[in-house]
PDB file of C-alpha atoms in Angstrom:
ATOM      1  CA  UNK A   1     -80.723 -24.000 220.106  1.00 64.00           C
ATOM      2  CA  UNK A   2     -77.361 -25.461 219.273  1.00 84.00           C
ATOM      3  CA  UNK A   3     -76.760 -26.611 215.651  1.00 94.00           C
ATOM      4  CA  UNK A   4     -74.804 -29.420 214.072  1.00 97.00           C
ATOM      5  CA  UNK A   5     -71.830 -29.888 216.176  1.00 97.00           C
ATOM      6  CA  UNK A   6     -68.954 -31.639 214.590  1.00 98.00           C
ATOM      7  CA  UNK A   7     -65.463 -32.774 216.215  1.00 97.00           C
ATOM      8  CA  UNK A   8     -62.569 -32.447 215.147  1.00 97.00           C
ATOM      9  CA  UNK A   9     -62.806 -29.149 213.344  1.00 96.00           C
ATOM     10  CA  UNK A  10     -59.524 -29.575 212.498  1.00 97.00           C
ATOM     11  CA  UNK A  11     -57.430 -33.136 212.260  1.00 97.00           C
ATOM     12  CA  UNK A  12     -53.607 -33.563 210.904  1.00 98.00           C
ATOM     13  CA  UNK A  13     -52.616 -36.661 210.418  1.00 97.00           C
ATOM     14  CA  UNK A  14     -50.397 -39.116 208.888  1.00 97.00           C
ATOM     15  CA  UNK A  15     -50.673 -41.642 206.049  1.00 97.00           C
ATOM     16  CA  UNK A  16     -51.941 -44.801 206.736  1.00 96.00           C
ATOM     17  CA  UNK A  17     -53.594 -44.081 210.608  1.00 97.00           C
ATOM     18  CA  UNK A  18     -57.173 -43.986 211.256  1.00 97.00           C
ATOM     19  CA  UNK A  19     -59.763 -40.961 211.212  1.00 98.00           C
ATOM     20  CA  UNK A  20     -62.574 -41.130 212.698  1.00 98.00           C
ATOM     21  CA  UNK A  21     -65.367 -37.471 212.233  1.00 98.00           C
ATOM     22  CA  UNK A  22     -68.115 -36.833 214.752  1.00 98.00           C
ATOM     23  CA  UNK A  23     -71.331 -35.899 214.100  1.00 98.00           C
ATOM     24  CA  UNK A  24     -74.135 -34.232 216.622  1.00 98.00           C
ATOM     25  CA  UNK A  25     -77.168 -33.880 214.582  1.00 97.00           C
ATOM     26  CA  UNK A  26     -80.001 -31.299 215.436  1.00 95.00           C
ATOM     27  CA  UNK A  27     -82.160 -32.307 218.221  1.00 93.00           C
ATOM     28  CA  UNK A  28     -85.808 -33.686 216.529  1.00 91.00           C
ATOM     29  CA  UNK A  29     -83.568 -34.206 213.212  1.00 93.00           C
ATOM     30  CA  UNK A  30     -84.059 -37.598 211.610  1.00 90.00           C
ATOM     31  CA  UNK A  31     -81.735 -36.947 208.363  1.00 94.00           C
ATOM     32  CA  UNK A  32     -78.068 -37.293 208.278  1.00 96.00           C
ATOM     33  CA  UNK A  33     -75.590 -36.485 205.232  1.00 97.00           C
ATOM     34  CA  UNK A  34     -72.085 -36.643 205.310  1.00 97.00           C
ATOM     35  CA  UNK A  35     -70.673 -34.069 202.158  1.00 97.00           C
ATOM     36  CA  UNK A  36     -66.969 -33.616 201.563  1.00 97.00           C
ATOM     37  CA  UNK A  37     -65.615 -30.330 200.033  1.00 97.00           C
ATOM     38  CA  UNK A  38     -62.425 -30.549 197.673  1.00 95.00           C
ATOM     39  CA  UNK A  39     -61.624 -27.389 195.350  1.00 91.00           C
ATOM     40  CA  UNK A  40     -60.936 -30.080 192.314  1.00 91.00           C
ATOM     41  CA  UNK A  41     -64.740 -31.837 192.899  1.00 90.00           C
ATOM     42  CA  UNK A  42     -66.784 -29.313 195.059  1.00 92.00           C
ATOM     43  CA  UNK A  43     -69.396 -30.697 197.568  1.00 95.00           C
ATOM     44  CA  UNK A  44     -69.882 -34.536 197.331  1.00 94.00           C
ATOM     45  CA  UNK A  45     -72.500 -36.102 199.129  1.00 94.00           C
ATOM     46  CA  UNK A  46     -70.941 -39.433 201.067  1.00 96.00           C
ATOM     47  CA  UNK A  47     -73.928 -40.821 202.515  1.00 96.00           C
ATOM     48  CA  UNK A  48     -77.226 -40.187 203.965  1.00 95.00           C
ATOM     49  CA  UNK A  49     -79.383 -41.801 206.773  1.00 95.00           C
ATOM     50  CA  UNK A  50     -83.006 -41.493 207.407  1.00 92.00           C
ATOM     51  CA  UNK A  51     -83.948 -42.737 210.610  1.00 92.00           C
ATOM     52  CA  UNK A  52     -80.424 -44.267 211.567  1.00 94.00           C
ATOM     53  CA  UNK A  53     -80.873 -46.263 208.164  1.00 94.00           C
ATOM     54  CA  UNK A  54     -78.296 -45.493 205.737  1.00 94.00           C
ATOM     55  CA  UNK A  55     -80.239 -44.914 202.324  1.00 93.00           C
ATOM     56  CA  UNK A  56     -77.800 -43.914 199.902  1.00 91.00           C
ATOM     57  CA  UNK A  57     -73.695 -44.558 200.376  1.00 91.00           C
ATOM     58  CA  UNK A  58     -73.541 -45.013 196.607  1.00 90.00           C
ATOM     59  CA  UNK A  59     -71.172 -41.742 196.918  1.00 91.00           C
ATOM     60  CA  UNK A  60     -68.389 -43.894 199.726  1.00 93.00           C
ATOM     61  CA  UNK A  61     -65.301 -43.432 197.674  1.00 86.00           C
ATOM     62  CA  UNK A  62     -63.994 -46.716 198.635  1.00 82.00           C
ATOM     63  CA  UNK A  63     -64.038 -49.517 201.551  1.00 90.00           C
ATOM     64  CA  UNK A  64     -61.486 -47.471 203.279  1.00 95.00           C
ATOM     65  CA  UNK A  65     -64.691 -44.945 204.167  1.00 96.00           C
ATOM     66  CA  UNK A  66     -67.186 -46.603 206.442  1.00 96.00           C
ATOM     67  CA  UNK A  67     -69.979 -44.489 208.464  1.00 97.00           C
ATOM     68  CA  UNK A  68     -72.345 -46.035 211.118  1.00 96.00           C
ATOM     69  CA  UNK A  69     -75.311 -43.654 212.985  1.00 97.00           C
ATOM     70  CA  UNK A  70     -76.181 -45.951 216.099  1.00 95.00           C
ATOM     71  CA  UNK A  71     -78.832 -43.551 217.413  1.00 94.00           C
ATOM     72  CA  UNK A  72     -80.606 -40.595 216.356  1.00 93.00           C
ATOM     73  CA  UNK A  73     -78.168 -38.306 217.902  1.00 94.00           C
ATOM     74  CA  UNK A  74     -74.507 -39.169 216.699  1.00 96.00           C
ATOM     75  CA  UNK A  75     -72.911 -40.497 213.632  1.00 98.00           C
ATOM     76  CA  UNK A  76     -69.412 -41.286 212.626  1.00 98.00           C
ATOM     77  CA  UNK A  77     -67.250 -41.553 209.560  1.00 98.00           C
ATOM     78  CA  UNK A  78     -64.256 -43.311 209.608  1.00 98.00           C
ATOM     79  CA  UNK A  79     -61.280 -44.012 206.945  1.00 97.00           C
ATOM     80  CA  UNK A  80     -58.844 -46.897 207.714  1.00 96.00           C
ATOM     81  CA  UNK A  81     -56.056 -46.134 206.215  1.00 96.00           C
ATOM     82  CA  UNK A  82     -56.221 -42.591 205.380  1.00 96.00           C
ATOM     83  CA  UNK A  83     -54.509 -41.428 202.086  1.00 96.00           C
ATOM     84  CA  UNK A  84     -52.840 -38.149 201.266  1.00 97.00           C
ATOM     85  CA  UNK A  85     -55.923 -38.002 198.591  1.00 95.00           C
ATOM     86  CA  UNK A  86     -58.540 -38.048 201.843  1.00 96.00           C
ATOM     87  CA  UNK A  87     -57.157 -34.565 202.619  1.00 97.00           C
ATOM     88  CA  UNK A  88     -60.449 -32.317 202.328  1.00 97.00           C
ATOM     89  CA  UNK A  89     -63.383 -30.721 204.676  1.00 97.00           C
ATOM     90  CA  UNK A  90     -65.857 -32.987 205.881  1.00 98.00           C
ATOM     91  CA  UNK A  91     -69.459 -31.427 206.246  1.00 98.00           C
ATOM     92  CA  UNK A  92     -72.355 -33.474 208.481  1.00 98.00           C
ATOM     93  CA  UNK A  93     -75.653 -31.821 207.745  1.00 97.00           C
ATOM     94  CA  UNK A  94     -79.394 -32.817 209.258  1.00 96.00           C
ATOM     95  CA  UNK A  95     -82.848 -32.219 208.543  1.00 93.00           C
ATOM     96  CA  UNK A  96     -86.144 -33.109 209.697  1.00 88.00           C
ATOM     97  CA  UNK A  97     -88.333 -35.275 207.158  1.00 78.00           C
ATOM     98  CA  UNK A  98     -91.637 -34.490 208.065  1.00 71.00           C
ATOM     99  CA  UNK A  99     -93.529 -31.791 210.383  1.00 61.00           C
ATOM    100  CA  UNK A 100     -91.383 -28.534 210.101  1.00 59.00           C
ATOM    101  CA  UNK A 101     -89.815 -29.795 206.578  1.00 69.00           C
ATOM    102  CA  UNK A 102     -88.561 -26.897 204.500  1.00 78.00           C
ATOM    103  CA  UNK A 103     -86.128 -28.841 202.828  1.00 86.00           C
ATOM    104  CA  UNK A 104     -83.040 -27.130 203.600  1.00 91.00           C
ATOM    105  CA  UNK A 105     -79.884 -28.446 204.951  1.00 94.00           C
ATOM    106  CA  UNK A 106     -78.836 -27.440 208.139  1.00 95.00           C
ATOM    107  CA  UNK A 107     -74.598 -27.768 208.204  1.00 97.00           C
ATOM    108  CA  UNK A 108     -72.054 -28.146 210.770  1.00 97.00           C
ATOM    109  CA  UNK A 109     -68.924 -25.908 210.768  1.00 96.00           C
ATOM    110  CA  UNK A 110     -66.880 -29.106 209.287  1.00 97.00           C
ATOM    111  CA  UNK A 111     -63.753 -31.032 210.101  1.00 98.00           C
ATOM    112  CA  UNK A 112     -60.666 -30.142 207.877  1.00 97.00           C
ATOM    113  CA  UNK A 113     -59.084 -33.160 207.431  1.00 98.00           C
ATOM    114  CA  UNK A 114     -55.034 -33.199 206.156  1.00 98.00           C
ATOM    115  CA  UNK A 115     -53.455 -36.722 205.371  1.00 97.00           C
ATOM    116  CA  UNK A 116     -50.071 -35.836 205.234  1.00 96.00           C
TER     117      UNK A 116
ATOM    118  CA  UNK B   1     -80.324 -37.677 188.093  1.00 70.00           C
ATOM    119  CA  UNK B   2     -80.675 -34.303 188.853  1.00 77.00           C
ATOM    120  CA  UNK B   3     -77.477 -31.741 188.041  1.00 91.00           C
ATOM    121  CA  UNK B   4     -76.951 -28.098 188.854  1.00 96.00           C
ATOM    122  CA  UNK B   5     -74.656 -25.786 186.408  1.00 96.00           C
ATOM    123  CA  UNK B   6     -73.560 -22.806 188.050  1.00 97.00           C
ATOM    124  CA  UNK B   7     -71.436 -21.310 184.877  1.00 95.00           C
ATOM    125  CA  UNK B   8     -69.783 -18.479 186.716  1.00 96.00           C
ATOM    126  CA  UNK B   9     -66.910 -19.600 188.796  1.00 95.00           C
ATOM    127  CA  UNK B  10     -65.535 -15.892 190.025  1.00 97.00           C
ATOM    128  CA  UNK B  11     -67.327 -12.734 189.819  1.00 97.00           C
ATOM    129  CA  UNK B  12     -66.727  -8.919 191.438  1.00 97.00           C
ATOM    130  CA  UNK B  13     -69.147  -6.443 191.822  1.00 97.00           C
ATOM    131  CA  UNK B  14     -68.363  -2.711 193.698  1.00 98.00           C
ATOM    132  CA  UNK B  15     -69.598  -1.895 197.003  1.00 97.00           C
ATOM    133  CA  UNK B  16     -73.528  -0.695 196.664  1.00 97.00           C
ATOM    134  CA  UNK B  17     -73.958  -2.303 192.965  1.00 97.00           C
ATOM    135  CA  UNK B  18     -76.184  -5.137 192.222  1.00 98.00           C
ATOM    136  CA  UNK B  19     -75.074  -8.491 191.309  1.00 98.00           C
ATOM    137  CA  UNK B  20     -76.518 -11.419 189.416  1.00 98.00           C
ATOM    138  CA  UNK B  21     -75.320 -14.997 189.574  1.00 98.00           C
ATOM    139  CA  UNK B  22     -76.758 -17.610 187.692  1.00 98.00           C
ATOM    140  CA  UNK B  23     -77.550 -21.534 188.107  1.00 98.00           C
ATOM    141  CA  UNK B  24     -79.616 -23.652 185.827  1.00 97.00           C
ATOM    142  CA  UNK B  25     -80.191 -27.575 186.543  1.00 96.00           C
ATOM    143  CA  UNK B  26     -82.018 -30.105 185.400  1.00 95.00           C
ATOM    144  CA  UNK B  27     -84.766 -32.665 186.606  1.00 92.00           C
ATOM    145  CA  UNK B  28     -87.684 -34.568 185.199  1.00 91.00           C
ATOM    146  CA  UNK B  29     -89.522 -33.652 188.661  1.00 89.00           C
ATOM    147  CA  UNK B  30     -92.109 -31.136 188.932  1.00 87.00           C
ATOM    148  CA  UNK B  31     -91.754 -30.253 192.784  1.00 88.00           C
ATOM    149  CA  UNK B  32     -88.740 -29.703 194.504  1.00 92.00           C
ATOM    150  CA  UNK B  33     -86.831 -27.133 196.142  1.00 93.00           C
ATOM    151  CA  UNK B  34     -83.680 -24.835 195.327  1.00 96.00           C
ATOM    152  CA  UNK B  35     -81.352 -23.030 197.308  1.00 97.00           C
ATOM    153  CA  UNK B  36     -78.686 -20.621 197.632  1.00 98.00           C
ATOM    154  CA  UNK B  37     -76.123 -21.011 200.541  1.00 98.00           C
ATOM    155  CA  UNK B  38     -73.292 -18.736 200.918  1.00 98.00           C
ATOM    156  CA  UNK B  39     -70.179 -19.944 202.472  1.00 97.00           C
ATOM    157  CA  UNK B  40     -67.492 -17.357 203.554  1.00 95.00           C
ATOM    158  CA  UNK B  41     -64.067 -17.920 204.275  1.00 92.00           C
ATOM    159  CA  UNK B  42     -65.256 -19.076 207.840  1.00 90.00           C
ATOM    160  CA  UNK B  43     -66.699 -22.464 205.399  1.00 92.00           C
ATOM    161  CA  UNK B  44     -69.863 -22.244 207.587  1.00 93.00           C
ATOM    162  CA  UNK B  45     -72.557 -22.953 204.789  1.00 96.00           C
ATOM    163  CA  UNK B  46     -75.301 -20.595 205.359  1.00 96.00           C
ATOM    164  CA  UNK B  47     -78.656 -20.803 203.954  1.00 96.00           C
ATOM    165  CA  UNK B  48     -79.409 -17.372 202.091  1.00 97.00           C
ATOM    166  CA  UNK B  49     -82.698 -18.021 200.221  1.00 97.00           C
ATOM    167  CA  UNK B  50     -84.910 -20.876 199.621  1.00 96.00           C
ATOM    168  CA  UNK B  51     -87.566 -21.768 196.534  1.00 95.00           C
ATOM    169  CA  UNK B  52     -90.388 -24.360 196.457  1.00 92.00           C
ATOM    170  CA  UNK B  53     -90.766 -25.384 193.193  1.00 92.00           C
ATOM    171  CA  UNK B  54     -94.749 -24.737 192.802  1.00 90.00           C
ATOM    172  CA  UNK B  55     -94.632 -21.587 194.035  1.00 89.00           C
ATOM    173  CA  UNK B  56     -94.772 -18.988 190.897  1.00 86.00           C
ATOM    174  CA  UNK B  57     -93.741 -15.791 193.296  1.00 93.00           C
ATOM    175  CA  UNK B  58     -90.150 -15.195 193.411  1.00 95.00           C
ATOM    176  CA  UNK B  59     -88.571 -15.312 197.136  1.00 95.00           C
ATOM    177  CA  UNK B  60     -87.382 -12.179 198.523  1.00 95.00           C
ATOM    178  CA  UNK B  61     -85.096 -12.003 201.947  1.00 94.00           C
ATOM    179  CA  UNK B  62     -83.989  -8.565 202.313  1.00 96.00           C
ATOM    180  CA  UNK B  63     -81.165  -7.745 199.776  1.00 97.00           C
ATOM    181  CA  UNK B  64     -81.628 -11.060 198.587  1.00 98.00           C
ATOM    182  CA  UNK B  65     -83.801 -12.328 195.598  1.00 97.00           C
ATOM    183  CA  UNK B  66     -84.686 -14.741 192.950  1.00 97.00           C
ATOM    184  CA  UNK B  67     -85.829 -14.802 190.053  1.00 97.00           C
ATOM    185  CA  UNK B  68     -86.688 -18.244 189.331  1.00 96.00           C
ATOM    186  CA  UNK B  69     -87.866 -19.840 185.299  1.00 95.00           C
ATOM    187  CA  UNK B  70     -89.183 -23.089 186.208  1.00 94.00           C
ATOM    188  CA  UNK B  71     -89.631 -23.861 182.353  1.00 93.00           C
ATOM    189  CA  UNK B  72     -86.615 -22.759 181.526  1.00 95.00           C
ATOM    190  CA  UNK B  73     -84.861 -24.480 184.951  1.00 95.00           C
ATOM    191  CA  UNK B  74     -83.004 -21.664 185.972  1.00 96.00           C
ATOM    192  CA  UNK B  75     -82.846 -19.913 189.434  1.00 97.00           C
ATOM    193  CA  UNK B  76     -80.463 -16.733 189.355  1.00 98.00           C
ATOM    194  CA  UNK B  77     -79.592 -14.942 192.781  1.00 98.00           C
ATOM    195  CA  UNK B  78     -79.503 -11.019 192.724  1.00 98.00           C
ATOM    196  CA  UNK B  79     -77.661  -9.684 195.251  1.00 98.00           C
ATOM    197  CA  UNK B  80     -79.194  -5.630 195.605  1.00 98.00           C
ATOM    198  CA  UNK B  81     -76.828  -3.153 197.716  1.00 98.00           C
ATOM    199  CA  UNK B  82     -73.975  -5.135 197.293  1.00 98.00           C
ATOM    200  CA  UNK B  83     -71.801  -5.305 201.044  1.00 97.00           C
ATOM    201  CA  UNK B  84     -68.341  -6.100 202.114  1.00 97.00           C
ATOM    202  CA  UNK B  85     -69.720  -8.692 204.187  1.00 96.00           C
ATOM    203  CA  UNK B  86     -71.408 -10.752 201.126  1.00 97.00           C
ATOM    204  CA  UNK B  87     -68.024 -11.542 199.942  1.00 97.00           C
ATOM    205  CA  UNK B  88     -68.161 -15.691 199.437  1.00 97.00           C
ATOM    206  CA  UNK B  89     -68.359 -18.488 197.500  1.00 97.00           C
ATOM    207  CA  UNK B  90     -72.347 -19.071 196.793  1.00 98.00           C
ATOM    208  CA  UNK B  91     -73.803 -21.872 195.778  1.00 98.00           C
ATOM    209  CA  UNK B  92     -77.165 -23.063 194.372  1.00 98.00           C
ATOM    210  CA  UNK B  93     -78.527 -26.484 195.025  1.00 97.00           C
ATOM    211  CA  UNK B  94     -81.472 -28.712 194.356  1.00 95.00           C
ATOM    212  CA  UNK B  95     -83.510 -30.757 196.414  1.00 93.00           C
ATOM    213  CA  UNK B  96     -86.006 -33.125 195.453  1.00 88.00           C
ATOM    214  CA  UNK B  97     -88.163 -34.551 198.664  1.00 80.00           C
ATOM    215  CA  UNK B  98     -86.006 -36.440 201.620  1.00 76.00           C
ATOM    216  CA  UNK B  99     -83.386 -36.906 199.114  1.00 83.00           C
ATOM    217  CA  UNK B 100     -79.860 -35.751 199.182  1.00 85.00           C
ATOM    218  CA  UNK B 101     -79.317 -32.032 198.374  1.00 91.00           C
ATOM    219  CA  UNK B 102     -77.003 -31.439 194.871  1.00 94.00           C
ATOM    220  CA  UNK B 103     -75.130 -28.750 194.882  1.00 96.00           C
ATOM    221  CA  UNK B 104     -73.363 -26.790 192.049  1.00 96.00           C
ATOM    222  CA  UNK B 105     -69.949 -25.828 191.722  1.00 95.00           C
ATOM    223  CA  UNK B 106     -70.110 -22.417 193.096  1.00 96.00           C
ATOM    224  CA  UNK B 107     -69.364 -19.056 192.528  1.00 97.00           C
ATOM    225  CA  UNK B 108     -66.927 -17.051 194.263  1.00 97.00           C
ATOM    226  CA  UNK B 109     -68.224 -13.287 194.838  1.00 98.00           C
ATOM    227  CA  UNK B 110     -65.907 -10.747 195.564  1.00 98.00           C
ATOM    228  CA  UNK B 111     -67.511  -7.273 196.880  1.00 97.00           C
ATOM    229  CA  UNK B 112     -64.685  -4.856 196.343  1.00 97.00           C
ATOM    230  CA  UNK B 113     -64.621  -1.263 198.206  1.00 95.00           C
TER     231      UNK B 113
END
């Protein structure tokens, strides 16, 4: 079965231009998270959807970060303007909330992301 | 709001040995679940060992176990026949039911030769 597929796994770009991180989610999967990994702050959770519905974005650094799940099978996360400070790996994750629930995350390899 | 302390941020252990790493967090919930994922230098995150909070019996996978103090909210990871391959940064997180998973700050394992 595949897994979480991301794209890019790997983006440069340059101050000020737009990013946009895919998600795939698992197949049957109705949880989303979006984590980003720094070495100064660890994992940080972004946002989460259940059911397409975003639940919890209180962890959004700022407007420039907006994410939007139109269906149950793709996500996006998107900064307008990236900043130098943005640089970082960007983990989507899914999980099923009911039925075959063990709780765990299942991760995608993650995009490294470098705002130069 | 739930927290996880993982107090060790670099540790070594020899080929063969056994290794401990600790975690400790903190909730006012009485089920949940905890984790340890292991993430080499590849950054896949990769789920080692799981624990549902009501369970009293300790998980076991393989080389892998816990030993987890519900009272005391801790959750340690020993590592048994220590290989080259389980060098990584681990880390222990917390979930409490469809909420978001909280992970601490990791420890980096090095399995020297």
């Amino acid at each position: 079965d595949a897994g979480v597929i991301q794209s890019p796994r790997h983006e440069v770009t340059e101050m000020g231009q737009e990013v946009t991180l895919r998600c795939k989610p698992i197949s049957g999967h109705n949880s989303l998270f979006w984590y980003r990994q720094t070495m100064m702050r660890g994992l940080e959770l972004l946002i989460y959807f259940n059911n397409n519905v975003p639940i919890d974005d209180s962890g959004m650094p700022e407007d420039r970060f907006s994410a939007k799940m139109p269906n149950a099978s793709f996500s996006t996360l998107k900064i307008q303007p990236s900043e130098p400070r943005d640089s970082a790996v960007y983990f989507c994750a899914s999980t099923p909330t009911s039925g075959a629930n063990t709780g765990e995350l299942f991760f995608g390899e993650g995009s490294r992301l470098t705002v130069l | 709001a739930q927290t996880v302390t993982q107090s060790q941020p670099e540790m070594s252990v020899q080929e063969a040995e056994t290794v401990t790493l600790s975690c400790t967090y903190d909730t006012s919930e009485s089920n949940y679940y905890l984790f340890w994922y292991k993430q080499p230098p590849s950054r896949q995150m990769i789920l080692v060992i799981r624990q549902e909070a009501y369970k009293q019996q300790n998980a076991t996978e393989n080389r892998f176990s816990v030993n987890f103090q519900k009272a005391a909210k801790s959750f340690s990871l020993k590592i048994s026949d220590s290989q080259l391959g389980d060098t990584a940064m681990y880390f222990c997180a917390f979930r409490h039911n469809n909420n978001d998973m909280r992970f601490g700050a990791g420890t980096r394992l090095t399995v020297k030769p």
